[in-house]
XYZ file of N, CA, C and O in Angstrom:
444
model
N 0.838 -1.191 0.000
C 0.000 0.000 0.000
C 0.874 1.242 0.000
O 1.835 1.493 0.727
N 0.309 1.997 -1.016
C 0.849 3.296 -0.769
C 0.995 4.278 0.784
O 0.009 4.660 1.414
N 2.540 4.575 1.218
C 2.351 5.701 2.437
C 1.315 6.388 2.782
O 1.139 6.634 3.975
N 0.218 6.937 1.594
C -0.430 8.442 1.797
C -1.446 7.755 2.608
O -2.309 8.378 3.226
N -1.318 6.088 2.608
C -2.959 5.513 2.971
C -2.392 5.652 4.611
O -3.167 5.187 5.447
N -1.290 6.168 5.055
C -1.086 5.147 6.765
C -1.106 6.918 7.576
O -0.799 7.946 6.972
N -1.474 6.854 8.795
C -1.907 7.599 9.701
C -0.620 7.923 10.282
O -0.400 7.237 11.279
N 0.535 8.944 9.921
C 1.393 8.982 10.870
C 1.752 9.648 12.040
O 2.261 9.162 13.051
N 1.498 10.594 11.855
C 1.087 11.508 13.481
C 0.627 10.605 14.733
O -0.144 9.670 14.518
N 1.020 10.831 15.846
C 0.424 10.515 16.949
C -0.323 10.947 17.262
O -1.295 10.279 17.616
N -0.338 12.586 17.340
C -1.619 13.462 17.584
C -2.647 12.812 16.711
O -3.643 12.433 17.328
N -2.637 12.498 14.852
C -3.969 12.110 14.661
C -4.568 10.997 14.998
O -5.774 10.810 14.840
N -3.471 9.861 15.674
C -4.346 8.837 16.232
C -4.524 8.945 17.316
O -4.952 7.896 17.797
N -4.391 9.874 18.139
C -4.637 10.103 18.823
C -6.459 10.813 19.074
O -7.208 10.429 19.972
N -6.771 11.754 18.153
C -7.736 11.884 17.869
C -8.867 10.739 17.083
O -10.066 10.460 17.061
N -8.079 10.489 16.723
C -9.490 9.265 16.363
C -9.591 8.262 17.480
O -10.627 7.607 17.588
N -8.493 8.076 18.401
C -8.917 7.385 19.547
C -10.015 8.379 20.375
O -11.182 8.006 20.490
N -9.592 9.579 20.904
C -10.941 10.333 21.457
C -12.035 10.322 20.646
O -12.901 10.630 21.465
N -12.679 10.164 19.465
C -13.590 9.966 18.859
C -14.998 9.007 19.747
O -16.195 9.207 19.954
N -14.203 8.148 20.001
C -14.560 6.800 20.929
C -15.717 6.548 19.653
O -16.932 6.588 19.847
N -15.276 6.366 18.740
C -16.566 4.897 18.024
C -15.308 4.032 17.616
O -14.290 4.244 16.957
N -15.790 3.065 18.242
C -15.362 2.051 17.886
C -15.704 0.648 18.289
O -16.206 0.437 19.393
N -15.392 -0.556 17.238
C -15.813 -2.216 17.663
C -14.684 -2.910 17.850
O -13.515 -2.605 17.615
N -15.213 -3.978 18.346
C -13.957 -4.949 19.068
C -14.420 -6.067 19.399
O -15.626 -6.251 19.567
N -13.545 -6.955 19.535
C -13.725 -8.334 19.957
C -12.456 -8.975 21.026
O -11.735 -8.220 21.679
N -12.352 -10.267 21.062
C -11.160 -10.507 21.818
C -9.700 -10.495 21.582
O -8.783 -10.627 22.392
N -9.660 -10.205 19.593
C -8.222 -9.965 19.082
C -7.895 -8.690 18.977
O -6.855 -8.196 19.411
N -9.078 -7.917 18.193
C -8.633 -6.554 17.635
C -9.935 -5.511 18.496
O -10.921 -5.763 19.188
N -9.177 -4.101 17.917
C -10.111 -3.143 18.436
C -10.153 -2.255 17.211
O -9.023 -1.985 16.805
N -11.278 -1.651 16.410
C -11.186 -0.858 15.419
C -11.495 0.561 15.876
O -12.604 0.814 16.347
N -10.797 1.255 15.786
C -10.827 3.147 16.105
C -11.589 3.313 14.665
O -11.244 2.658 13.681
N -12.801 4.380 14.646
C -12.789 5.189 13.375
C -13.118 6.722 14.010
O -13.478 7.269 15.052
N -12.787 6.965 12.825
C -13.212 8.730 12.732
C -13.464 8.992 11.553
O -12.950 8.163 10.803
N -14.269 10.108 10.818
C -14.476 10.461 9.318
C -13.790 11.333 9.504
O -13.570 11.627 10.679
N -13.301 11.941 8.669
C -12.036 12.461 7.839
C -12.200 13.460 6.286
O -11.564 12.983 5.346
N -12.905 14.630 6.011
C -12.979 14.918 5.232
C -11.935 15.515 4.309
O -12.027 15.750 3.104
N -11.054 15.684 5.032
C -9.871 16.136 4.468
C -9.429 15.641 3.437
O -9.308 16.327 2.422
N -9.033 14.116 3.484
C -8.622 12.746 2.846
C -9.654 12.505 1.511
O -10.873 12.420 1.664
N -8.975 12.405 0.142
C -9.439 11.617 -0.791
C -9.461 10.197 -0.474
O -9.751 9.335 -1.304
N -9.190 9.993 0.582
C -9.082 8.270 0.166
C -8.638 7.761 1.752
O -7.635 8.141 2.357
N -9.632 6.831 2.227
C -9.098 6.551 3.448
C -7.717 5.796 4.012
O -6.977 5.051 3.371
N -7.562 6.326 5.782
C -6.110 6.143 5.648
C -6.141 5.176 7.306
O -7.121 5.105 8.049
N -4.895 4.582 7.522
C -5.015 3.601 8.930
C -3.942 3.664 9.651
O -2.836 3.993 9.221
N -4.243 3.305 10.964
C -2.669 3.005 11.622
C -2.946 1.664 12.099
O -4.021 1.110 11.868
N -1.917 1.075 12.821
C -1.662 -0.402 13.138
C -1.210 -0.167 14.394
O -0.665 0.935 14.460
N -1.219 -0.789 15.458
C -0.579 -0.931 16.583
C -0.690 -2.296 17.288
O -1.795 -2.726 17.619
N 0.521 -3.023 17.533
C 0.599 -4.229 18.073
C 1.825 -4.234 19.637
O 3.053 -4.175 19.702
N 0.869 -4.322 20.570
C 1.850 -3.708 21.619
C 2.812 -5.066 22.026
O 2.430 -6.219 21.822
N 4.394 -4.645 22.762
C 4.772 -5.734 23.138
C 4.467 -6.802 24.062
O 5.011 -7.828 24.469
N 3.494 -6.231 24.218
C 2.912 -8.031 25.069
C 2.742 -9.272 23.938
O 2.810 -10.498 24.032
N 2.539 -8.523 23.043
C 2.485 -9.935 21.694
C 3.226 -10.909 21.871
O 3.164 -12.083 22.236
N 4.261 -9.842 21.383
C 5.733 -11.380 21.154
C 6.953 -10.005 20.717
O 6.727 -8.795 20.710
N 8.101 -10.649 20.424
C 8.955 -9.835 20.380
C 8.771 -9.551 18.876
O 7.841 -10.061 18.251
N 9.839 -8.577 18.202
C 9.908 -7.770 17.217
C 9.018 -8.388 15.539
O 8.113 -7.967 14.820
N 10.028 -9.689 15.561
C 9.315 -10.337 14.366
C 8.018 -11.096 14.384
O 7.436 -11.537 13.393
N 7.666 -11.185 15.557
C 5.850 -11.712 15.918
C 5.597 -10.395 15.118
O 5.069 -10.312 14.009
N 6.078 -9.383 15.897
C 4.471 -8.010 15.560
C 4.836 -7.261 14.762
O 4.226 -6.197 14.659
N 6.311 -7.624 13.636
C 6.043 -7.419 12.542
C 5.112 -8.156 11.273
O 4.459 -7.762 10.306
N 5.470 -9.453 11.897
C 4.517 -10.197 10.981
C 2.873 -10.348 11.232
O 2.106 -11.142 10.690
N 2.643 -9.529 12.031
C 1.082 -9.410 12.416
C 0.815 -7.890 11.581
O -0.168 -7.660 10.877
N 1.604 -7.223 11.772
C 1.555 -5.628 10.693
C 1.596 -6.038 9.313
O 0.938 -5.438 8.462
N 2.260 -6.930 9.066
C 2.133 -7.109 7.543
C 0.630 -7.771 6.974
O -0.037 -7.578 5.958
N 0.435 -8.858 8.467
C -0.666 -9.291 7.596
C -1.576 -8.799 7.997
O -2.610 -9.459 7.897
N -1.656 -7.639 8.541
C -2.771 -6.762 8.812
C -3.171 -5.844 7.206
O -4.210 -5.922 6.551
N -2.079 -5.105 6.959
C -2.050 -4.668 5.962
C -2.474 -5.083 4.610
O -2.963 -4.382 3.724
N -2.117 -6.750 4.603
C -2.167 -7.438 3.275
C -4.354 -7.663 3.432
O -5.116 -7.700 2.467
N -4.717 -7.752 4.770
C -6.116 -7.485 4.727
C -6.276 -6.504 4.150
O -6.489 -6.418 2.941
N -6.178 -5.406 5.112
C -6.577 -3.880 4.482
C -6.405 -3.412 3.009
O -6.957 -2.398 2.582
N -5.583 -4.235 2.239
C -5.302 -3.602 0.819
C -5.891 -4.278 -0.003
O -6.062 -3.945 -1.175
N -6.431 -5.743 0.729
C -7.047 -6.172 -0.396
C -9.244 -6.165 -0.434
O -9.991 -6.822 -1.159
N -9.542 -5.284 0.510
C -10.752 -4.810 0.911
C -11.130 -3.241 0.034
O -10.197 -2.659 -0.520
N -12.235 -2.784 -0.008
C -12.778 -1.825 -0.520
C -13.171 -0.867 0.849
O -14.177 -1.272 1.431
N -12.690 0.031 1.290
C -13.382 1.562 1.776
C -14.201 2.324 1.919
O -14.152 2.734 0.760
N -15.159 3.063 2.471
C -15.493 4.251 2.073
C -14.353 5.009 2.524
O -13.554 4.709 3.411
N -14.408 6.541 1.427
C -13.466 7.147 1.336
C -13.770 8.157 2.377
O -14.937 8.053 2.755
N -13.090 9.121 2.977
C -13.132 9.754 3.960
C -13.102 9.695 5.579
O -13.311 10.646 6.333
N -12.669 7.824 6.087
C -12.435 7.451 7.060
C -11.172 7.342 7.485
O -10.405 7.643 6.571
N -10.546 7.004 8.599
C -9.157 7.696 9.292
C -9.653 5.815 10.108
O -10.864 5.593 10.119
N -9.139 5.185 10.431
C -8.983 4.059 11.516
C -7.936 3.687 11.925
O -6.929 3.751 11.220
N -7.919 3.181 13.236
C -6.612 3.015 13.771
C -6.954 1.104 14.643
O -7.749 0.909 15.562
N -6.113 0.067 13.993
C -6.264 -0.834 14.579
C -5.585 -1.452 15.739
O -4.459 -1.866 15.464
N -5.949 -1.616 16.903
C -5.049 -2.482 18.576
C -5.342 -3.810 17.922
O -6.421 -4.091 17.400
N -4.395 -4.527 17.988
C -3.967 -5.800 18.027
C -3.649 -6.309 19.479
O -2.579 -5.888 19.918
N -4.314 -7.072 20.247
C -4.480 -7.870 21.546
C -3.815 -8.579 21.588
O -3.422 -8.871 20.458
N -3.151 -9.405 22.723
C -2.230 -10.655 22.708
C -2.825 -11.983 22.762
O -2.374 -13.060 23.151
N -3.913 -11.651 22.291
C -4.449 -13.081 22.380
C -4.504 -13.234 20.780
O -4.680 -14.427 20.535
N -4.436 -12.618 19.821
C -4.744 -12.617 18.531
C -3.196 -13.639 17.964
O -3.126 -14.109 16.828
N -2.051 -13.817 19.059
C -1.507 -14.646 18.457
C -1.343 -15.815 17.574
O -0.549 -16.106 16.680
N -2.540 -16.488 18.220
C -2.358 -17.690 17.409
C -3.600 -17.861 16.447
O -4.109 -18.897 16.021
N -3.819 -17.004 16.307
C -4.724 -16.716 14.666
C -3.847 -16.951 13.455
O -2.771 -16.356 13.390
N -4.229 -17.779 12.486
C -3.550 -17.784 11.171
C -4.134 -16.674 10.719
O -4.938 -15.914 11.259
N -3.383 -16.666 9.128
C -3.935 -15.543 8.088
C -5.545 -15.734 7.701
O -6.341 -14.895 7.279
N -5.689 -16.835 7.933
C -7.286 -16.637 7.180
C -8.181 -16.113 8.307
O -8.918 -15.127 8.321
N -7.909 -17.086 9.304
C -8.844 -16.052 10.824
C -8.392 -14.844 11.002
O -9.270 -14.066 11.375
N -7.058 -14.264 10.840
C -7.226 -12.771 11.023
C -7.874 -12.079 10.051
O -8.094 -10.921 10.406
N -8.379 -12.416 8.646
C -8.972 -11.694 7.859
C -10.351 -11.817 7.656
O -11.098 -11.117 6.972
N -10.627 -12.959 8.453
C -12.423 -13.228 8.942
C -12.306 -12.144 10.005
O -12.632 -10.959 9.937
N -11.866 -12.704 10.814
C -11.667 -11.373 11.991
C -12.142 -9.729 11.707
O -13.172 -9.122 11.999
N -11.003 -9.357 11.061
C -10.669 -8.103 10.609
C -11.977 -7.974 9.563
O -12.447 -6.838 9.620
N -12.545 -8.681 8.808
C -13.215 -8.449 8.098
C -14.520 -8.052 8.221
O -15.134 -7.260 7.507
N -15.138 -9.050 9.791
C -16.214 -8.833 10.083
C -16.016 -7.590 11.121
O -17.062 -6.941 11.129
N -15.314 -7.185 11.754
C -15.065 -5.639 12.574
C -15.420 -4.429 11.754
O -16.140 -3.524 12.178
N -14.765 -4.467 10.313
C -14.854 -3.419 9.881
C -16.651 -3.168 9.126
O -17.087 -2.088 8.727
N -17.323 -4.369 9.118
C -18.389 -4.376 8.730
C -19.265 -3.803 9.856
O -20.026 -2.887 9.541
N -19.252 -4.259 11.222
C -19.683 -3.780 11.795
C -19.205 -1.795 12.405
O -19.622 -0.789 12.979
N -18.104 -2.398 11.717
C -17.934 -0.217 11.929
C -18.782 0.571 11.009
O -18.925 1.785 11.157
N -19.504 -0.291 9.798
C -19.556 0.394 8.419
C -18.522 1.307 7.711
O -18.572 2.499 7.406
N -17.477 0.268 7.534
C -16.381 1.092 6.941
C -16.498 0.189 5.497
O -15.823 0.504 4.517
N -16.761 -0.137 5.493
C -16.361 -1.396 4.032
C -18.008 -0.892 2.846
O -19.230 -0.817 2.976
N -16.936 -0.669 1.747
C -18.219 -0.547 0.719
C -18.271 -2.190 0.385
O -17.393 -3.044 0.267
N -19.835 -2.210 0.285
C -20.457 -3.722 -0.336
C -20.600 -3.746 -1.317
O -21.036 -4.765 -1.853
């Protein structure tokens, strides 16, 4: 995915965390905020070290991402995803059932 799509500021995820809408379950937590600024919606990732060390929660960022890029948007949303330590032992296909049904219930996903 292109840079312009990822949330880098702290301050702005920070604000979409005060937003407080957001869904969750026992792996992930989805932050949103709308965003008019943005042609095109944008995300952050966060996987804290309780996971596992460096290459666990890089390889949970990647396949977070490889969800997110291969899904459809509405445009003008800002989200920021927590990754839980229990989401470890999820393969790729349960994290993208996972991830998939969260963002439905945020109504972030065009159908």
């Amino acid at each position: 995915m292109n840079k312009d799509f990822h949330v880098k500021k702290s301050t702005e995820i920070e604000k979409i965390i005060k937003a407080k809408i957001s869904v969750g379950d026992q792996y992930f937590v989805v932050y949103k905020q709308e965003n008019h600024d943005n042609l095109h919606m944008r995300f952050a990732i966060s996987v804290p070290k309780k996971y596992g060390n460096a290459v666990e929660r890089n390889k949970m960022k990647r396949r977070i991402r490889e969800v997110v890029s291969k899904l459809a948007f509405y445009k003008h949303y800002d989200f920021f995803i927590v990754v839980k330590s229990s989401a470890s032992k999820l393969d790729f296909k349960a994290i993208s059932d996972d991830l998939y049904k969260l963002f439905a219930r945020a109504k972030i996903l065009e159908v």
